[in-house]
Coordinates of C-alpha atoms (C1' of nucleotides) in Angstrom, one line a residue:
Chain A
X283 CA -10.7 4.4 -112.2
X284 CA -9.1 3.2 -115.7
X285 CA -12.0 5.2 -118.4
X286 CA -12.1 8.8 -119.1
X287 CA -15.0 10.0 -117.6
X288 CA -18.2 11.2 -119.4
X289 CA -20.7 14.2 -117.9
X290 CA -23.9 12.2 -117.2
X291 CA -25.5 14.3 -119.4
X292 CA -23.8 13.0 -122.5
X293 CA -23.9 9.7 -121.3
X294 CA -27.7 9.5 -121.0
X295 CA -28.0 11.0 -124.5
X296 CA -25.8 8.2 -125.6
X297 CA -27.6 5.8 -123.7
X298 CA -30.8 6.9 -125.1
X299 CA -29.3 6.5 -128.8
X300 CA -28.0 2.9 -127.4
X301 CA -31.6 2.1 -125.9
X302 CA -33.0 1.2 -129.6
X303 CA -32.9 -2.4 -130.6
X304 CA -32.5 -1.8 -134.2
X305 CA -29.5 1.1 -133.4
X306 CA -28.2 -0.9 -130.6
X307 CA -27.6 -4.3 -133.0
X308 CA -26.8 -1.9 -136.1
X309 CA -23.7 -0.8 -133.7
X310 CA -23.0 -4.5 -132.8
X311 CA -22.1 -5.1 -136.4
X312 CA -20.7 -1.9 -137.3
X313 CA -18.4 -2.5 -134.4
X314 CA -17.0 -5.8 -136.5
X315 CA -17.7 -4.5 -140.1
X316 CA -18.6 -1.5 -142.5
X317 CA -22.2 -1.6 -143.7
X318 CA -24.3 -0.1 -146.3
X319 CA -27.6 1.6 -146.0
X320 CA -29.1 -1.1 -148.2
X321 CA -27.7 -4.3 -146.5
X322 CA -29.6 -2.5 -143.7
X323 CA -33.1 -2.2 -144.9
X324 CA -32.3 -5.8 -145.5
X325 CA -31.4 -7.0 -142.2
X326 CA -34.4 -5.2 -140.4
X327 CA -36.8 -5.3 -142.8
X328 CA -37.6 -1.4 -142.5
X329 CA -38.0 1.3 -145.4
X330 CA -35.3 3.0 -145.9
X331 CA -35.7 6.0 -144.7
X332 CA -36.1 4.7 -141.5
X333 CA -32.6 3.1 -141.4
X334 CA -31.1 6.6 -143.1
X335 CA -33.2 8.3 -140.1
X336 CA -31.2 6.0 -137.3
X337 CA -27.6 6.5 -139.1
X338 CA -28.2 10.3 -139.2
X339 CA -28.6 9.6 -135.3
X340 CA -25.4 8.1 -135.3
X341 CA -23.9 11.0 -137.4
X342 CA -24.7 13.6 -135.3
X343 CA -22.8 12.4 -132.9
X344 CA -20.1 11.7 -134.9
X345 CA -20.0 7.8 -133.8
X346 CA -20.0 6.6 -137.2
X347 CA -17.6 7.2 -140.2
X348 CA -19.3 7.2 -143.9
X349 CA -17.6 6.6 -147.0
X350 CA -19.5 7.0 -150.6
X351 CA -18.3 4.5 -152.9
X352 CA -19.5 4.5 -156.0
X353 CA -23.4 4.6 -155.6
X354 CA -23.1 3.3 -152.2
X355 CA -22.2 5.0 -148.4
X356 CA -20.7 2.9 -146.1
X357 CA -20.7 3.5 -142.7
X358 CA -18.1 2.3 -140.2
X359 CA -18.0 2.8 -136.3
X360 CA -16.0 5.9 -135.8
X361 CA -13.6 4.3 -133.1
X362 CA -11.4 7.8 -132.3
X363 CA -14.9 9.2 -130.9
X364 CA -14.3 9.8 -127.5
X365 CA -17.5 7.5 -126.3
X366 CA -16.3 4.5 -128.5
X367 CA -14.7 3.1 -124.7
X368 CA -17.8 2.7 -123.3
X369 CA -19.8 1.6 -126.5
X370 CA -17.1 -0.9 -126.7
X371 CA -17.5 -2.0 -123.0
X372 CA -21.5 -2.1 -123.8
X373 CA -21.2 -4.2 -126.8
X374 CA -19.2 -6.9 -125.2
X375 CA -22.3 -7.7 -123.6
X376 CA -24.3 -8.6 -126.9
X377 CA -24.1 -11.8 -128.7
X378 CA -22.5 -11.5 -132.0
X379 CA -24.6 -10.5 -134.9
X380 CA -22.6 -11.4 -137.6
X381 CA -25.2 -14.1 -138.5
X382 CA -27.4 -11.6 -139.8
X383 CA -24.6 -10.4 -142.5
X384 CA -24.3 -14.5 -143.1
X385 CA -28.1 -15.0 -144.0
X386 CA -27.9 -12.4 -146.0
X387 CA -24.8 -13.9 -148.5
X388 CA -27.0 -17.1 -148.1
X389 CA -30.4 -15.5 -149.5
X390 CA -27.9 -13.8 -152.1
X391 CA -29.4 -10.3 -150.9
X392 CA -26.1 -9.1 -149.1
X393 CA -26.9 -7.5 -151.9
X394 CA -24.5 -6.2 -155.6
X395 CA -23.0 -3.4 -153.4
X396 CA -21.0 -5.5 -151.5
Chain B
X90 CA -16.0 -13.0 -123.4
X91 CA -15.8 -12.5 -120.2
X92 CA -19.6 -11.3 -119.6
X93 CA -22.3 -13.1 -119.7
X94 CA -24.3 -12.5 -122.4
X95 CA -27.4 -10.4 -122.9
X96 CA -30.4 -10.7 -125.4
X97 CA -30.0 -7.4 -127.9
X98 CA -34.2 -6.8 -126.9
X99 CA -32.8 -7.1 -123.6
X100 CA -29.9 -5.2 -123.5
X101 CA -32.2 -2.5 -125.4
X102 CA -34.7 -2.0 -122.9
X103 CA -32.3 -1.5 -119.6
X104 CA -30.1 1.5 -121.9
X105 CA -33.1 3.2 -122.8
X106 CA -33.8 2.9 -119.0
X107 CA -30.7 4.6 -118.3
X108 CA -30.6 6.5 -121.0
X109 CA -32.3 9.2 -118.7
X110 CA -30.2 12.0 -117.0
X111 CA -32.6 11.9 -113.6
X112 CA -32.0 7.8 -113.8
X113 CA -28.8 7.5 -114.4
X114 CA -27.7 9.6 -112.0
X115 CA -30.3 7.7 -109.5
X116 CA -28.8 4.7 -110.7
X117 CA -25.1 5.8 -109.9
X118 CA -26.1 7.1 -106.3
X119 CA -27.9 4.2 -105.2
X120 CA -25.0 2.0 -106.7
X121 CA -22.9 4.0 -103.8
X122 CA -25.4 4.1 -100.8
X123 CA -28.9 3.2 -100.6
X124 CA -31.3 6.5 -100.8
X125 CA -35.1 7.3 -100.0
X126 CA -37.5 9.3 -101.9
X127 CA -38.2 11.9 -100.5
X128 CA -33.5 12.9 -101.2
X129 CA -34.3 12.3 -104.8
X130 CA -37.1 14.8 -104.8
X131 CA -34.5 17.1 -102.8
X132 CA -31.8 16.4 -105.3
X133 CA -33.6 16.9 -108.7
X134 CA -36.1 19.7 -107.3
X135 CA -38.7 18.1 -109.1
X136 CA -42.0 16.4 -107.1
X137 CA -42.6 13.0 -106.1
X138 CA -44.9 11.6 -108.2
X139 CA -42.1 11.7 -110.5
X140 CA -39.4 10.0 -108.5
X141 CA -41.9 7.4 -107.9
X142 CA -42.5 6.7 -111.5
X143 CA -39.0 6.7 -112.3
X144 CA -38.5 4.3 -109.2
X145 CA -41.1 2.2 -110.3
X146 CA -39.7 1.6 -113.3
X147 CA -35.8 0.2 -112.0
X148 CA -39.0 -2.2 -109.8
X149 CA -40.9 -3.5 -112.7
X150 CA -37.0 -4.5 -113.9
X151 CA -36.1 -5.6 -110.7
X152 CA -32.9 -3.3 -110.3
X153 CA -33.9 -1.7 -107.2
X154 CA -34.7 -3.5 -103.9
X155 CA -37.0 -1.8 -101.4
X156 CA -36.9 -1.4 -98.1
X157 CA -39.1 0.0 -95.6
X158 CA -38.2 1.9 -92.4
X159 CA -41.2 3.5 -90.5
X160 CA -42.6 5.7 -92.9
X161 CA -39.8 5.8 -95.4
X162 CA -39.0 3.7 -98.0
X163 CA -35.2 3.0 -98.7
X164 CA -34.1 2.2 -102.1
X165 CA -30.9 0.6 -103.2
X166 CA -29.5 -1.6 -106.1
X167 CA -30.4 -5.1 -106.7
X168 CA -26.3 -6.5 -107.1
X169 CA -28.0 -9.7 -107.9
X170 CA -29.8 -8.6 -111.1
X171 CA -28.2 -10.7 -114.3
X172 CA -28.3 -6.8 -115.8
X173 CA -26.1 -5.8 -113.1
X174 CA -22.8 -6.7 -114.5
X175 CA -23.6 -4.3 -117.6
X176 CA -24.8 -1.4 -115.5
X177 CA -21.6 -1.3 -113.8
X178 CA -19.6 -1.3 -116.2
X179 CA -22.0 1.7 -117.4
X180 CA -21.5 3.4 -114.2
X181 CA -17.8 3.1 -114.3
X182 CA -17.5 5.6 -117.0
X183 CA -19.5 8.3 -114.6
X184 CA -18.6 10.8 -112.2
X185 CA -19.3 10.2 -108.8
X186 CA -22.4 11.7 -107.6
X187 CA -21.5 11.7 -104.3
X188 CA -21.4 15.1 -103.9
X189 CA -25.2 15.4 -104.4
X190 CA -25.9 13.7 -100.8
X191 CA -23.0 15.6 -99.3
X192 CA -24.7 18.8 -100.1
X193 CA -28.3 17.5 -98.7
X194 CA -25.9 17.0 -95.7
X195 CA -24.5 20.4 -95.6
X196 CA -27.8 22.5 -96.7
X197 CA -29.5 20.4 -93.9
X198 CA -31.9 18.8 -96.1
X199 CA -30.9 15.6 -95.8
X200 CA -34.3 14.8 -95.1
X201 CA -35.1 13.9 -91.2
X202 CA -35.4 10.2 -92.4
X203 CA -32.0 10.0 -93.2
Chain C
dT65 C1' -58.8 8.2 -83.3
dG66 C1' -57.4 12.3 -86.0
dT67 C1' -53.7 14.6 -88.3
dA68 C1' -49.3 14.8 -90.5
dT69 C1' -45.8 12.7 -93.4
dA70 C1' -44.0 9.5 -97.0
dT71 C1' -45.0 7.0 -100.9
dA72 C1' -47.7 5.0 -104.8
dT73 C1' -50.9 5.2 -108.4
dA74 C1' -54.1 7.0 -111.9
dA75 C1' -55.5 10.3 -115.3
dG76 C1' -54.5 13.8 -118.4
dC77 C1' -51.4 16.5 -121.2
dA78 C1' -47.3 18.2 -123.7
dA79 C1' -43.0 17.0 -125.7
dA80 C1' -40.1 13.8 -127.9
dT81 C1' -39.6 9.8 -130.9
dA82 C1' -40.0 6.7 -134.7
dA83 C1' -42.3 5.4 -138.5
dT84 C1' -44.4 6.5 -143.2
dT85 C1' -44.9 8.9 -147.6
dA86 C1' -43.2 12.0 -150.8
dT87 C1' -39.5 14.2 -152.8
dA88 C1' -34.6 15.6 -153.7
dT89 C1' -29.8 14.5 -154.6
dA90 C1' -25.9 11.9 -156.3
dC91 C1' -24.0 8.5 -158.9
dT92 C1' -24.0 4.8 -162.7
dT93 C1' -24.7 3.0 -167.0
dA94 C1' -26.9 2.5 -171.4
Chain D
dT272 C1' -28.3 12.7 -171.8
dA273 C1' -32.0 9.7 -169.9
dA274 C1' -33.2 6.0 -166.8
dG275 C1' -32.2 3.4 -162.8
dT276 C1' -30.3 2.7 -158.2
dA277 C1' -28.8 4.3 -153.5
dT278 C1' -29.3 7.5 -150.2
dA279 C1' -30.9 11.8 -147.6
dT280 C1' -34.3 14.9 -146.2
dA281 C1' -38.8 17.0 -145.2
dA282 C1' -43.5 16.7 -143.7
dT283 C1' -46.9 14.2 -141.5
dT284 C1' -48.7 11.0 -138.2
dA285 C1' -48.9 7.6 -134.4
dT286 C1' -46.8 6.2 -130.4
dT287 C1' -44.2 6.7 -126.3
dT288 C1' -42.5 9.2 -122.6
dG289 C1' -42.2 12.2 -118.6
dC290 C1' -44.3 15.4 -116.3
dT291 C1' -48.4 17.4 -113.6
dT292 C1' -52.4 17.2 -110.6
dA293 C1' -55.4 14.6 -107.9
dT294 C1' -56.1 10.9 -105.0
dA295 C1' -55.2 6.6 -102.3
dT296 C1' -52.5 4.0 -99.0
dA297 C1' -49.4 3.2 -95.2
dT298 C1' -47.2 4.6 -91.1
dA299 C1' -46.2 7.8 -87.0
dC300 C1' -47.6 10.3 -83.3
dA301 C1' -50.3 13.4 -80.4

DNA sequence: TGTATATATAAGCAAATAATTATATACTTA
DNA sequence: TAAGTATATAATTATTTGCTTATATATACA
């Protein structure tokens, strides 16, 4: 067996937070880069709130990393968390994403924060 | 990439699946030895009509295969499933739940039909 | 054939989830 | 300091989920 194991209890709650798709490709690209709150509303077309209400998600399990700069938070995938192995072994699994942050420099809304 | 790859919608729905602590742990049993019913009902203490919804839901995603014997229906993973490569990864990470049958065994309630 | 056992399905309900709307906080810049 | 932008939080609501109870189906066996 090569991973540290997880209690299947904490892997189902991880799991759960994974079973989303707007969390599970908002992972996919915080795996490859930071991200702000507002690029997301972009990218999924959702309020606000809504994305805030999914990174909080993330927060509380300490599997994302914030950093306020300026007016802006960025958020980062917290790679020391001790589930990051197996989000990592989840991810490889999804196509890239990283069109999404592309068609966003293209409309010109990957927008003044970044 | 080693993996084949696996639509985000997709990949979604089968972790919200597992993102269950009575599933996941069904789905790491029957990834060891196939199982029936009525030892799921014994293992989680919780009725049938349960099981048989959660079971019917690894069906309607063709993960399971069924099998019946006489009266009994046996369950077991479907290894041919293009999500099967992803679940076991997923199931590497997992304690064995082994243990679970072995004490059906022991307390003598591993149910006459197995 | 009648009764018992194993399983599936349907209906109803309570809890959990995800969105919306409204508001608060923090920072920037004029 | 006032106005604007980015983000978070709270309250409400709609939807989804997982359980229960009741019932149906399939098989076994006396």
């Amino acid at each position: 067996m090569l991973h540290e194991q997880i209690e299947i209890n904490e892997a189902a709650v991880i799991l759960k937070l994974l079973g989303d798709k707007t969390r599970l490709t908002m992972v996919k690209i915080l795996d490859k880069q930071e991200c702000c709150v507002c690029e997301f509303v972009e990218i999924f077309q959702t309020s606000q709130p809504a994305i805030s209400q999914h990174l909080r998600k993330f927060r509380d399990l300490d599997l994302v990393k914030e950093e306020r700069r300026g007016q802006w938070i960025f958020y980062s995938i917290n790679k020391n968390n001790e589930l990051y192995p197996l989000i990592q072994q989840i991810l490889q699994f999804l196509p890239s994403q990283e069109f999404r942050l592309k068609k966003l420099e293209e409309d010109g809304t990957r927008i003044s924060c970044c």
